[in-house]
Short mmCIF file of C-alpha atoms and ligand atoms in Angstrom, two decimals:
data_model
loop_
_atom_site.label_atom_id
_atom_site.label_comp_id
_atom_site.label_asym_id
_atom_site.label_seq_id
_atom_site.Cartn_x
_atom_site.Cartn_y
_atom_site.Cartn_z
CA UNK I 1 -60.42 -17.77 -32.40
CA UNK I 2 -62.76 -20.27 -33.20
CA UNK I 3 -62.04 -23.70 -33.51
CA UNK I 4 -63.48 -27.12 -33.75
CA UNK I 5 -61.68 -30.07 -32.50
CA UNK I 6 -61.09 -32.27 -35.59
CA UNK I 7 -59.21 -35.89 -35.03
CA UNK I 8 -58.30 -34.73 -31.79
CA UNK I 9 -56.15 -31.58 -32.62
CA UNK I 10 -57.18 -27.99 -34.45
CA UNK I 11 -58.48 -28.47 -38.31
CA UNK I 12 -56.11 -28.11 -40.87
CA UNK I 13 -57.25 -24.67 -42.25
CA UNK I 14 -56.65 -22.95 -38.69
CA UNK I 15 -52.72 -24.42 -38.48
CA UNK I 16 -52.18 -23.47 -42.18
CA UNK I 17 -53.55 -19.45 -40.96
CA UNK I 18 -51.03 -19.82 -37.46
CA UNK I 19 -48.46 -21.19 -40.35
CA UNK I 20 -48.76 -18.13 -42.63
CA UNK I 21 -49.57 -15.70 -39.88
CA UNK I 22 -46.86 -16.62 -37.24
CA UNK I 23 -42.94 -15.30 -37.23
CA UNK I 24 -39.97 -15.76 -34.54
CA UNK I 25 -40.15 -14.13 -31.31
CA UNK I 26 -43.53 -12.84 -31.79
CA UNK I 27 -45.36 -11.31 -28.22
CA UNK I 28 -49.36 -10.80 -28.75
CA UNK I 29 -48.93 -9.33 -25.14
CA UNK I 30 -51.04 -7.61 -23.36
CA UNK I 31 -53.84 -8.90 -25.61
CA UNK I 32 -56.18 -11.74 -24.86
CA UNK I 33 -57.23 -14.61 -26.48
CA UNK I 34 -60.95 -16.43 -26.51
CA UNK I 35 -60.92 -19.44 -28.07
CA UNK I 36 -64.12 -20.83 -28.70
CA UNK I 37 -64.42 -24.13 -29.74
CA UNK I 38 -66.73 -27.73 -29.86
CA UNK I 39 -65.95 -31.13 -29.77
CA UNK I 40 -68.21 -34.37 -30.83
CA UNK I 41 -67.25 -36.58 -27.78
CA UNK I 42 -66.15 -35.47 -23.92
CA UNK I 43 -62.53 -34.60 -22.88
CA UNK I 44 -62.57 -33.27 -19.95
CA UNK I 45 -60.87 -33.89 -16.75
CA UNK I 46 -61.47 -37.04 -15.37
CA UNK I 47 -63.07 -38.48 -18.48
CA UNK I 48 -60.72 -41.48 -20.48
CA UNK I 49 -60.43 -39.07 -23.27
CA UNK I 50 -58.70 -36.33 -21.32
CA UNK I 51 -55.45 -37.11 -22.65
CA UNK I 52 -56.01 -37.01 -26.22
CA UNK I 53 -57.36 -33.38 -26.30
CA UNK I 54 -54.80 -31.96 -28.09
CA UNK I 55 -56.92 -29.28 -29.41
CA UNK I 56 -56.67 -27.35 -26.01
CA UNK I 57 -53.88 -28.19 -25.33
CA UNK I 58 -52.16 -27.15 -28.57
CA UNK I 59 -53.61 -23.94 -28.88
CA UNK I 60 -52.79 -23.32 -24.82
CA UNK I 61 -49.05 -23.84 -25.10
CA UNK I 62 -49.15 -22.51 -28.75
CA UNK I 63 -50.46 -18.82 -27.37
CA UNK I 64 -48.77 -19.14 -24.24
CA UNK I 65 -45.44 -20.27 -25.47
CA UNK I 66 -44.92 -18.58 -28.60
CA UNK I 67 -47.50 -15.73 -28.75
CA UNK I 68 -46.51 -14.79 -24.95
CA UNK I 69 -49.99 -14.24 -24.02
CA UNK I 70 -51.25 -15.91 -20.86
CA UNK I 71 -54.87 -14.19 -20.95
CA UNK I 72 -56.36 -17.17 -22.64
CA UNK I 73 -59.92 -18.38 -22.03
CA UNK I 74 -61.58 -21.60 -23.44
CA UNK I 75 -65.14 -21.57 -23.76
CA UNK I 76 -66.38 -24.91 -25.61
CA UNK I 77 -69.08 -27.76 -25.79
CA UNK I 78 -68.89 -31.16 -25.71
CA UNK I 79 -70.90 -34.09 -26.74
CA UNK I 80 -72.24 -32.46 -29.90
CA UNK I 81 -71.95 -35.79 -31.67
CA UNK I 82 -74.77 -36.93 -29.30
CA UNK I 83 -77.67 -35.09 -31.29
CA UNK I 84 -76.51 -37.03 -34.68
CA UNK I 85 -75.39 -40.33 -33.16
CA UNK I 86 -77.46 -42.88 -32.12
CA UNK I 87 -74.71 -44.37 -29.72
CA UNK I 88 -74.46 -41.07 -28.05
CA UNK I 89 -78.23 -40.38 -27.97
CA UNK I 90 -77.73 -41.10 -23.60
CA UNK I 91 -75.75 -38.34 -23.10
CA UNK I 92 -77.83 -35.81 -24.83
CA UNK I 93 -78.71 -34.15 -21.51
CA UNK I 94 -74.79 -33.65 -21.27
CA UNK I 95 -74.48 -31.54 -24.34
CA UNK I 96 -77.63 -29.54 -23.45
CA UNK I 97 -75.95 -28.40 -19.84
CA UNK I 98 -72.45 -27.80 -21.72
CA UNK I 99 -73.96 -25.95 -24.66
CA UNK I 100 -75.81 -23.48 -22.24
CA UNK I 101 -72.89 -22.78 -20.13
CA UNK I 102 -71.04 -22.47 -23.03
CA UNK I 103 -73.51 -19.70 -24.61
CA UNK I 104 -74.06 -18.52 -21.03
CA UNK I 105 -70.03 -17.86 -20.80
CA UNK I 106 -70.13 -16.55 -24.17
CA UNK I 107 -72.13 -13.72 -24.09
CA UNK I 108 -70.50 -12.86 -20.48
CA UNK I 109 -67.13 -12.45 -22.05
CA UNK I 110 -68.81 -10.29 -25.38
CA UNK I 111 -70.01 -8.00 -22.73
CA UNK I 112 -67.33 -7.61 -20.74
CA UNK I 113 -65.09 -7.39 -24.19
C1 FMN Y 220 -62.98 -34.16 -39.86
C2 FMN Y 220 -63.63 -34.19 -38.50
C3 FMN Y 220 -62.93 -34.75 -37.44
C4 FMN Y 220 -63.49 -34.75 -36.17
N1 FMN Y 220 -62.76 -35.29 -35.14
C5 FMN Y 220 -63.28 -35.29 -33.89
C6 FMN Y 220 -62.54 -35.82 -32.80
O1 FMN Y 220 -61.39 -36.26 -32.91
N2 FMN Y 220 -63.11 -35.78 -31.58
C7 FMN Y 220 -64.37 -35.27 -31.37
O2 FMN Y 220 -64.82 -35.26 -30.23
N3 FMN Y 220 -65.09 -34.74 -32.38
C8 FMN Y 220 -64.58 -34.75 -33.64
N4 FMN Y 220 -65.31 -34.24 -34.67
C9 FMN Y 220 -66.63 -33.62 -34.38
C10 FMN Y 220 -66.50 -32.10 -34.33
O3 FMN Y 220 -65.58 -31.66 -33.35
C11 FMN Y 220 -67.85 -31.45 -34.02
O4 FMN Y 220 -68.81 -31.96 -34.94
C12 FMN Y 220 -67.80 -29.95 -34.13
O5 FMN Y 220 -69.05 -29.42 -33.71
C13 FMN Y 220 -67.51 -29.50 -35.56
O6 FMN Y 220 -67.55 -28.11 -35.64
P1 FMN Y 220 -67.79 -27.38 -37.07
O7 FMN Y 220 -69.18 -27.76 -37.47
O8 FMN Y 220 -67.62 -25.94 -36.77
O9 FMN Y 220 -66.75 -27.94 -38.02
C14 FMN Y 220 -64.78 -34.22 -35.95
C15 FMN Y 220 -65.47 -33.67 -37.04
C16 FMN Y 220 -64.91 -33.66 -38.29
C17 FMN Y 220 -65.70 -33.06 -39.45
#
């Protein structure tokens, strides 16, 4: 899965497809889920945003709680807004290191998959 963080949740075209694709008591188990995903700002622990990322969190407890899978890895970058806004332009570096380990991750999960 593949999703951007859009006004702090999932866009609107991914929860229409988990809408239409989604019935009661429905187990995904024993399959995994990747989401991949990227983010403008930083919400990680520890940072004051951390609370608002309902993007993660949403799709966590979505495929955990109702899909009944708990093989569910994030692999995401942060900052992005920081190559297009001037504000953000200090914290380039950040989205850099996040973007590699992102990629990095990324192509260790494709080979292992
Ligand atoms: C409609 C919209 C809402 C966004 N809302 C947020 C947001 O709440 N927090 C954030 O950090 N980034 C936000 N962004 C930035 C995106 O998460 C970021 O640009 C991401 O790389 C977009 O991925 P895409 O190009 O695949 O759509 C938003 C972008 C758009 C277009």
């Amino acid at each position: 899965m593949a999703a951007p963080m859009y006004n702090f949740s999932i866009p609107s075209a991914l929860k229409a497809w988990i809408d239409q694709v989604t019935f009661p008591k429905m187990s995904l188990a024993p399959r995994r889920f990747v989401v991949t995903h990227a983010r403008g700002g930083a919400y990680g622990p520890g940072t004051p945003r951390h609370p608002y990322d309902h993007q993660e969190r949403y799709l966590r407890d979505f495929i955990q709680g109702h899909y009944a899978v708990d093989d569910v890895t994030f692999v995401g970058t942060q900052l992005v807004n920081s190559r297009l806004d001037p504000a953000l332009a200090a914290r380039r570096a950040q989205h850099d290191e996040s973007r590699a380990a992102a990629l990095a991750a990324a192509r260790k999960l494709g080979s292992a998959l």
